[in-house]
Short mmCIF file of C-alpha atoms and ligand atoms in Angstrom, two decimals:
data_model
loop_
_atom_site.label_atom_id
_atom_site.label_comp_id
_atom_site.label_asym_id
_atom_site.label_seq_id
_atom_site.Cartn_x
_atom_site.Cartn_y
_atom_site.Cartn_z
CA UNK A 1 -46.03 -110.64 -47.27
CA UNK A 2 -46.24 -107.89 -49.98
CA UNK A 3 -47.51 -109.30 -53.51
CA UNK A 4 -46.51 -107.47 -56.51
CA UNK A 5 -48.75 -107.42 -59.67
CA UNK A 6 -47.59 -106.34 -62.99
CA UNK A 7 -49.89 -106.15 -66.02
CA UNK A 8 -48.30 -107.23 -69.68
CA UNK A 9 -49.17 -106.99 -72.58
CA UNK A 10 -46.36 -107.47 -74.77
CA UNK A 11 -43.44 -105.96 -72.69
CA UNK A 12 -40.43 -108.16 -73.74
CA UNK A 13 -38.06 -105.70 -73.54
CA UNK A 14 -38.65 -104.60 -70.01
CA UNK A 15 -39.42 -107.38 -67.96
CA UNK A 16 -35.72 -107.71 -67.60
CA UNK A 17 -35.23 -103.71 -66.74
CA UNK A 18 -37.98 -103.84 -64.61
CA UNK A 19 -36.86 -106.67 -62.50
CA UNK A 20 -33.56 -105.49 -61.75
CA UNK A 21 -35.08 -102.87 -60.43
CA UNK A 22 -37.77 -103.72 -58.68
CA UNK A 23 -36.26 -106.67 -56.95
CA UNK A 24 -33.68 -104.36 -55.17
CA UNK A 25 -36.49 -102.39 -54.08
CA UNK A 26 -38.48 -105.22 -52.30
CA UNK A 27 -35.46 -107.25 -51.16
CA UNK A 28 -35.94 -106.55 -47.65
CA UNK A 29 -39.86 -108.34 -47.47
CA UNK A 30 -41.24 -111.69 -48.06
CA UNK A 31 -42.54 -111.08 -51.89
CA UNK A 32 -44.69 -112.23 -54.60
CA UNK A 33 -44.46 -110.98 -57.98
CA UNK A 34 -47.22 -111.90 -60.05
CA UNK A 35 -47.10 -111.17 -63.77
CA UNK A 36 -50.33 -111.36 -65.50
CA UNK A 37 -49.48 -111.74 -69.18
CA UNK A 38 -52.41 -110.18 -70.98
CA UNK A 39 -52.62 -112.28 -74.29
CA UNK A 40 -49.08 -111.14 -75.53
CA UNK A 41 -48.21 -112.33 -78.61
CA UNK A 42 -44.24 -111.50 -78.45
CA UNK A 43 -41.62 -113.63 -76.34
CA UNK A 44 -42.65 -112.13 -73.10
CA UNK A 45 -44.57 -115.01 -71.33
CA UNK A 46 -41.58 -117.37 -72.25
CA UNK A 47 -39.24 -114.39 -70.53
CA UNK A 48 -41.22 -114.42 -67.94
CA UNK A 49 -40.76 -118.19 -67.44
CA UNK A 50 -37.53 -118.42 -67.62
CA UNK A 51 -36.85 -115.93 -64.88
CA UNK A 52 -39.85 -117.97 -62.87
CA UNK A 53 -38.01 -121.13 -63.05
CA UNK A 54 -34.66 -119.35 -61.18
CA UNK A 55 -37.18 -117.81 -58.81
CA UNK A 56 -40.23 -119.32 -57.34
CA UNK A 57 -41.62 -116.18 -55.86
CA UNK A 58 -41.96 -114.88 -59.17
CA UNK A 59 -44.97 -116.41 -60.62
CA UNK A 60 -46.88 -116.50 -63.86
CA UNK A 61 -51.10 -116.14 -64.59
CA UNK A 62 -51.00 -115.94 -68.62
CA UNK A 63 -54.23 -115.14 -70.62
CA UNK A 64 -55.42 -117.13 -73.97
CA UNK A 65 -56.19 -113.43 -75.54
CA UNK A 66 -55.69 -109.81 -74.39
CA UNK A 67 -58.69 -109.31 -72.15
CA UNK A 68 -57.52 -105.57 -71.03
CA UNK A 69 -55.57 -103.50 -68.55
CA UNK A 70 -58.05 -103.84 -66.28
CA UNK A 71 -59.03 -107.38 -66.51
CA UNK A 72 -55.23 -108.30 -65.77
CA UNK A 73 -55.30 -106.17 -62.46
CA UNK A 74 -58.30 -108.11 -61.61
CA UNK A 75 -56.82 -111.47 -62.18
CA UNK A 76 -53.62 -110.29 -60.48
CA UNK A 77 -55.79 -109.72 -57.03
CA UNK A 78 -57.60 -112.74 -57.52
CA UNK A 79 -54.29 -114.62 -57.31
CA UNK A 80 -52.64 -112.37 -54.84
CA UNK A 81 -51.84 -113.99 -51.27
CA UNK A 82 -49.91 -111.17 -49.56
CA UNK A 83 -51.01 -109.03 -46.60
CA UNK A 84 -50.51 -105.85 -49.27
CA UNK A 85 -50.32 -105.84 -52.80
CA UNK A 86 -49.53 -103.41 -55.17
CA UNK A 87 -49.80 -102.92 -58.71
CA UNK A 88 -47.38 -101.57 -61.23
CA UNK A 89 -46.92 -100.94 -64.49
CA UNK A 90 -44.28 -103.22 -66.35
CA UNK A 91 -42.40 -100.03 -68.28
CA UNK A 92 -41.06 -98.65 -65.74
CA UNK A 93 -43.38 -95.31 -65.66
CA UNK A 94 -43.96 -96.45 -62.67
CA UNK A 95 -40.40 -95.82 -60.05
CA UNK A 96 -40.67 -99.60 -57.88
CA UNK A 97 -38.02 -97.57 -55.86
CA UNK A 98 -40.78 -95.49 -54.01
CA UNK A 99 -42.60 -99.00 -52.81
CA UNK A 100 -40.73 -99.17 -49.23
CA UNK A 101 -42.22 -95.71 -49.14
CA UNK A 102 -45.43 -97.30 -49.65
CA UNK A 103 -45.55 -100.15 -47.34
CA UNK A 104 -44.64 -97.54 -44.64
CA UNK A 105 -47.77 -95.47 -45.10
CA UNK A 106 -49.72 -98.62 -44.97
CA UNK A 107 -48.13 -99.90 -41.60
CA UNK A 108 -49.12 -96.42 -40.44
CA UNK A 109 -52.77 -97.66 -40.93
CA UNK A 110 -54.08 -96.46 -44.45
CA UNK A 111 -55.97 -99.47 -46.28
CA UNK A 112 -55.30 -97.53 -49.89
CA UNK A 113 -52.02 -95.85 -50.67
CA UNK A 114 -51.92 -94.12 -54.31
CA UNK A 115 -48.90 -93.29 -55.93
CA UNK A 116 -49.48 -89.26 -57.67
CA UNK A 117 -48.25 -88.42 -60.07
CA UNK A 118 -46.17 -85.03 -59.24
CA UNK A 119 -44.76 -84.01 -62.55
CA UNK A 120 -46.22 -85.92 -65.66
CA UNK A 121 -44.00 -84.00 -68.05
CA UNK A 122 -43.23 -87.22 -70.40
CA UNK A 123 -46.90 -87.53 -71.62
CA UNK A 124 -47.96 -85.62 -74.31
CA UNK A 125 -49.89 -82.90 -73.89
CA UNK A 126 -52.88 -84.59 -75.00
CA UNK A 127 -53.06 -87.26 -72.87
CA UNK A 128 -52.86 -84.69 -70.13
CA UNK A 129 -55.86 -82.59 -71.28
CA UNK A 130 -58.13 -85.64 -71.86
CA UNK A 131 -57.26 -86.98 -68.56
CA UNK A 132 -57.79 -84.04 -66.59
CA UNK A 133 -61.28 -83.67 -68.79
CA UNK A 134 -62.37 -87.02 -68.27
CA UNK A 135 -61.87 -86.77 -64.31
CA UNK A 136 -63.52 -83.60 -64.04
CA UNK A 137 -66.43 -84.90 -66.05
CA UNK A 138 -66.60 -88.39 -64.11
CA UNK A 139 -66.11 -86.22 -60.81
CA UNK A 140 -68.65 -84.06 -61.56
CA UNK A 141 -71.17 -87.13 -62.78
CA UNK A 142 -70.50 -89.64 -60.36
CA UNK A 143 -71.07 -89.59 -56.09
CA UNK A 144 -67.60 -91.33 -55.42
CA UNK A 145 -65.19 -88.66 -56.40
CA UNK A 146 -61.75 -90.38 -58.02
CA UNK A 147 -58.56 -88.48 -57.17
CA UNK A 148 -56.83 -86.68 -59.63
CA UNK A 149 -53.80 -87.27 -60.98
CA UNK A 150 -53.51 -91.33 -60.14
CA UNK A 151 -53.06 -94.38 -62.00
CA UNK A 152 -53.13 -97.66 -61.34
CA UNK A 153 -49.99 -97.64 -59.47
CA UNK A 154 -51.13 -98.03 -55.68
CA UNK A 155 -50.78 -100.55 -53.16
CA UNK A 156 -54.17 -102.14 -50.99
CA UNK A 157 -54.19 -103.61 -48.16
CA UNK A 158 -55.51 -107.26 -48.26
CA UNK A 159 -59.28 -106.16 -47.19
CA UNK A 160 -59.44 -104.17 -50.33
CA UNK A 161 -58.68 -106.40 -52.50
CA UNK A 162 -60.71 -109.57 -50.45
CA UNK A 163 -63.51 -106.45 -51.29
CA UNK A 164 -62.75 -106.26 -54.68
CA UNK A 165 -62.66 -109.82 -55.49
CA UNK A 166 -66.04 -110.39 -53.93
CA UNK A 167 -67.77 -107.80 -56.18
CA UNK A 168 -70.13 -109.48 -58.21
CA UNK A 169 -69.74 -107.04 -61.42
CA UNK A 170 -68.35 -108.08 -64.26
CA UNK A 171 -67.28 -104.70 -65.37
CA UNK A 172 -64.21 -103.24 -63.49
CA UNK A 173 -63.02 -99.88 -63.62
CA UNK A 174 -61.10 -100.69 -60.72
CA UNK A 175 -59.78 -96.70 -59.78
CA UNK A 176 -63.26 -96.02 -59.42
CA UNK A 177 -63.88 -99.12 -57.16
CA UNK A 178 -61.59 -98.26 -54.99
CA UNK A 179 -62.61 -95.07 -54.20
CA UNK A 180 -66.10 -96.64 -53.93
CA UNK A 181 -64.87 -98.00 -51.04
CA UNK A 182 -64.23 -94.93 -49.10
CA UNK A 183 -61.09 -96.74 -47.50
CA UNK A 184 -58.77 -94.32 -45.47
CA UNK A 185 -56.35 -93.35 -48.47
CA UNK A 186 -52.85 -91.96 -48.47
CA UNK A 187 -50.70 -90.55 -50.94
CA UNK A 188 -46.66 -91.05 -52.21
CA UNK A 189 -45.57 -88.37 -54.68
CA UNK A 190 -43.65 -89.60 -57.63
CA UNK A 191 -42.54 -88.38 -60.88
CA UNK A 192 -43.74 -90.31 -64.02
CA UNK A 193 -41.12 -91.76 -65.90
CA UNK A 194 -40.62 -92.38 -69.32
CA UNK A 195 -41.54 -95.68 -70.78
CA UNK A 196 -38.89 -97.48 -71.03
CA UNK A 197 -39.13 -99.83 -74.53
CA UNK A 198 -42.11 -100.35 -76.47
CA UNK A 199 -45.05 -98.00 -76.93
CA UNK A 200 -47.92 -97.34 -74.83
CA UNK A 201 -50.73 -99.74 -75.56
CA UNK A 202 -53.79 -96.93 -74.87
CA UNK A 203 -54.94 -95.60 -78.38
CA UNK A 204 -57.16 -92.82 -78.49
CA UNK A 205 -59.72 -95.28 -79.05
CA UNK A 206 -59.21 -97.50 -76.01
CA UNK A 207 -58.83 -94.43 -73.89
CA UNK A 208 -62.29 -93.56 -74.83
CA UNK A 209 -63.69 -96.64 -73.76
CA UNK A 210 -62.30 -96.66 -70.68
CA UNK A 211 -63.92 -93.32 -70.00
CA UNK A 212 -66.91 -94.32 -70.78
CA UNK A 213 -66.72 -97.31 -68.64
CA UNK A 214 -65.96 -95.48 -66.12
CA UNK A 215 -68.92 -93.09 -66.46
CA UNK A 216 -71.52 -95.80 -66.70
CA UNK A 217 -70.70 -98.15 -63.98
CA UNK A 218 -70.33 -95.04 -61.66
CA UNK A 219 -73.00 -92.75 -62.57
CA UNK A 220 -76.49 -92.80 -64.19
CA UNK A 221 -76.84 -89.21 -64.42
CA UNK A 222 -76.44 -89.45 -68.06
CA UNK A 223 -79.57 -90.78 -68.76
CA UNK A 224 -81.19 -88.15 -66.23
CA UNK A 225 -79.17 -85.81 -68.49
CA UNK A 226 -80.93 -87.38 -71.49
CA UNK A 227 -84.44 -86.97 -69.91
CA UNK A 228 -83.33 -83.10 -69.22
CA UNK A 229 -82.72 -82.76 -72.82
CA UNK A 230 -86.11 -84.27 -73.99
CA UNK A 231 -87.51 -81.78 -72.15
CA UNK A 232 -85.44 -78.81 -72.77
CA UNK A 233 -86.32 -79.85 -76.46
CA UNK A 234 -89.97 -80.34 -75.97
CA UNK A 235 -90.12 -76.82 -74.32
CA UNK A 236 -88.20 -75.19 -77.31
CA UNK A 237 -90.69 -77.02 -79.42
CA UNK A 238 -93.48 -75.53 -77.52
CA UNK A 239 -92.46 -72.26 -78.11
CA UNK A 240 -91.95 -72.50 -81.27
CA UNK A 241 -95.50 -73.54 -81.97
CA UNK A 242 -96.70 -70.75 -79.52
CA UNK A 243 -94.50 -68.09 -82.03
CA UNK A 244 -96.15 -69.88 -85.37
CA UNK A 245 -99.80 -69.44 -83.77
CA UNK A 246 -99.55 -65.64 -82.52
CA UNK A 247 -97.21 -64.51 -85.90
CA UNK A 248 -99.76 -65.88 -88.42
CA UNK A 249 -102.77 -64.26 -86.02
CA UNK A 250 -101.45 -61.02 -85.36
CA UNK A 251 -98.46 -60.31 -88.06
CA UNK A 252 -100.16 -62.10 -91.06
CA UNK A 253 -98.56 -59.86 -93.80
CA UNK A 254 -95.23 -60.38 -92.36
CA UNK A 255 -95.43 -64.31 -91.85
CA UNK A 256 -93.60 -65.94 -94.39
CA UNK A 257 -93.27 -69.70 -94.86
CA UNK A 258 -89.38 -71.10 -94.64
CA UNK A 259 -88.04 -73.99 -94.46
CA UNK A 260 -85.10 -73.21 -92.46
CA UNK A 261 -87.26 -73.14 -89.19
CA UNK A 262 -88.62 -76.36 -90.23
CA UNK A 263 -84.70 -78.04 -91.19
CA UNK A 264 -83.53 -76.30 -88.05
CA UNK A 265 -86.03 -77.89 -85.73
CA UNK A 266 -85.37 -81.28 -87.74
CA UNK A 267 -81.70 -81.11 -87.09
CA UNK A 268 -82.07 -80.40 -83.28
CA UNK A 269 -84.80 -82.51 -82.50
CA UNK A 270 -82.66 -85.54 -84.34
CA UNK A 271 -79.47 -85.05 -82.64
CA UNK A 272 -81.28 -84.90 -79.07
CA UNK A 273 -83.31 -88.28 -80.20
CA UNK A 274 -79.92 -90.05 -81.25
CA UNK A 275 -78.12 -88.50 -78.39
CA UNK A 276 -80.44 -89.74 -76.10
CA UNK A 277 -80.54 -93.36 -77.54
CA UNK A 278 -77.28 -93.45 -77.25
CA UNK A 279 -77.12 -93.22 -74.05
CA UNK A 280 -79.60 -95.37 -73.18
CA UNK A 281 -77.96 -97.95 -75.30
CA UNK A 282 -74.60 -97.35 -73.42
CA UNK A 283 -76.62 -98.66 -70.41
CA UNK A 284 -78.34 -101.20 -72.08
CA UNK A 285 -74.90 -102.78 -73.10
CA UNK A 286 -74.18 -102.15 -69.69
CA UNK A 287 -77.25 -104.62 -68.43
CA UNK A 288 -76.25 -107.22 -71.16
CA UNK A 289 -72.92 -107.82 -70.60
CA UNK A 290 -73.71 -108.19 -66.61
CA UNK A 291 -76.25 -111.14 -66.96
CA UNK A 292 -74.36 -113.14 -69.90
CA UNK A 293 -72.39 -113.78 -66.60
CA UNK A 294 -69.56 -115.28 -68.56
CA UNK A 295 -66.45 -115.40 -67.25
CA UNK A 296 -63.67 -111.77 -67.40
CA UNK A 297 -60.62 -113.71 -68.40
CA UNK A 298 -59.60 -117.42 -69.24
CA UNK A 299 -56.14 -118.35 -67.78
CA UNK A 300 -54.20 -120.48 -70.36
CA UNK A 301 -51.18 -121.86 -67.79
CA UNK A 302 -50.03 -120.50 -64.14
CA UNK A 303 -46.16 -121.19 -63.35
CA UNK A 304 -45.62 -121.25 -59.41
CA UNK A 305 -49.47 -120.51 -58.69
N1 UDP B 401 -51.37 -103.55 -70.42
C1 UDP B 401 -52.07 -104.76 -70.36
N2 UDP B 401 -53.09 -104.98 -71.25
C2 UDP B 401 -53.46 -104.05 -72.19
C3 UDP B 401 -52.77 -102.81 -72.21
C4 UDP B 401 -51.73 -102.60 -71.33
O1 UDP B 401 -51.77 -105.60 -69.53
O2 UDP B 401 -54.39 -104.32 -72.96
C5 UDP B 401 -50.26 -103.31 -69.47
C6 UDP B 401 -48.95 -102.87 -70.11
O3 UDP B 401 -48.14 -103.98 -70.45
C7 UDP B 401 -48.33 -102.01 -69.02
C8 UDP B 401 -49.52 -101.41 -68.31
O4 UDP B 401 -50.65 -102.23 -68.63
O5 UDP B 401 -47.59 -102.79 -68.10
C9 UDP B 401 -49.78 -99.97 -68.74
O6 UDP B 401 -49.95 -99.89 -70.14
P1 UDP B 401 -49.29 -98.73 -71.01
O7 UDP B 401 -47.92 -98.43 -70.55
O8 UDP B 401 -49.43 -99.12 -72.44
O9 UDP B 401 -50.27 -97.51 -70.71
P2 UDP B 401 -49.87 -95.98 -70.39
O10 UDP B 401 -48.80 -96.03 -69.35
O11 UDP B 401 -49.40 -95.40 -71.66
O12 UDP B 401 -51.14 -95.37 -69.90
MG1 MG B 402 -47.02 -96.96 -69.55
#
């Protein structure tokens, strides 16, 4: 059985799109599609229902609030029963036509099958750069390297995801999980479409957190980074005292008093000190939100769960 998760978060307009088709597309297995509504607040849970109610392999896990992209994946596996599932995006960026593709690959053997992105030319420009940025920087930070150029469209086979679900972390950058894993991986090339109604829902601002979510569960070379800088500043600092001392012994008529030394070494010794708080902090945060132990999502109703 192949179980089909879609992430929404206030997709209205394309559930309808998106079924016809993605149900053409999966026709020929035994399917699940599992729609985790992620706190929407237009009509798309009841859309959802409605089409439930016609068909019961289309099912429903709806959230009381929007809990994130992520957190709806999560749920998604946690409900999933099939032997492979694969997630999707609801706005049709993501072609459900290549999925047959897919499921091939994995009966070849692959546990992970990705979906790359060939040609990306419907994102802006900017989302481009900062993506290929932030990979680079989490590749180059973190020991699990995360392919390039992939989304959350891929497909798992059930031992992933039984791995996944066991993971005792509460915070889930799940592209980076995966890789974690080391499973034998496979590729399907696609072209990214446009969206098809709506706007995306990843502000500058929420892309920025998931980057740095993604650094700090995957890497604590930051805060060996931090400790670096200390010292880098502490040896600047020495030197500078060293050039004070021998200037005023052996070039006392031209040792003038400034300030701007003195501001200078303020300025730089202050933004290493925040910098390096803030890092620690970002781990901190990290440690807190682990032990609270509460629970990543609350499901408000499940139709055909
Ligand atoms: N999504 C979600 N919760 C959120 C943000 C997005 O479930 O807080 C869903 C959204 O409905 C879509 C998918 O995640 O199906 C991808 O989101 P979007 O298209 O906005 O992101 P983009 O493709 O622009 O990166
Ligand atoms: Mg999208």
């Amino acid at each position: 059985m192949l179980s089909v998760i879609v992430p929404v978060f206030n997709e209205e307009k394309n559930i309808h799109p998106f079924l016809d088709r993605l149900l053409p597309a999966i026709a020929p297995y035994s399917y699940e599609i599992i729609f985790v509504n992620d706190g929407s607040y237009d009509q798309t849970a009841l859309t959802v229902k409605k089409v439930a109610l016609k068909n019961k392999n289309i099912k429903l896990v709806s959230f009381y609030r929007n809990f994130g992209h992520q957190m709806a994946l999560t749920a998604g596996y946690e409900h999933a029963k099939g032997d492979c599932i694969i997630t999707i995006d609801a706005d049709l960026q993501d072609p459900p036509e290549i999925i047959p593709k897919m499921v091939e690959k994995w009966e070849k053997g692959s546990k992970v099958i990705y979906a790359r992105r060939e040609k990306r030319d419907v994102d802006s420009f900017f989302k481009k750069m900062t993506a290929s940025l932030f990979y680079r920087l989490i590749n180059f930070l973190s020991d699990s390297p995360i392919p390039q150029e992939v989304g959350d469209f891929r497909l798992l086979d059930r031992e992933v995801v039984d791995f996944l679900n066991k993971l005792p972390e509460r915070s889930r950058f799940l592209r980076g999980l995966v890789a974690w894993g080391g499973y034998p991986a496979d590729y399907i090339y696609f072209v990214r479409e446009k969206r098809f109604a709506g706007t995306t829902h990843y502000t500058f601002s929420k892309m920025l957190n998931f980057a740095l979510e993604g650094i700090t569960t995957f890497s604590t070379k930051p805060l060996r980074l931090a400790s670096y800088l200390g010292f880098c500043a502490a040896t600047i600092g020495f030197l500078g005292v060293l050039y004070a001392i021998l200037g005023k012994i052996f070039l006392p008529s031209y040792w003038v008093t400034g300030w701007t030394g003195l501001f200078v070494g303020i300025m730089f010794l202050g933004g290493v000190q925040l910098i390096t708080i803030g890092i620690i902090g970002e781990y901190i945060s990290k440690i807190y939100v682990e032990v609270q132990r509460r629970p990543q999502y609350l499901v408000q109703e499940k139709i055909n769960l």
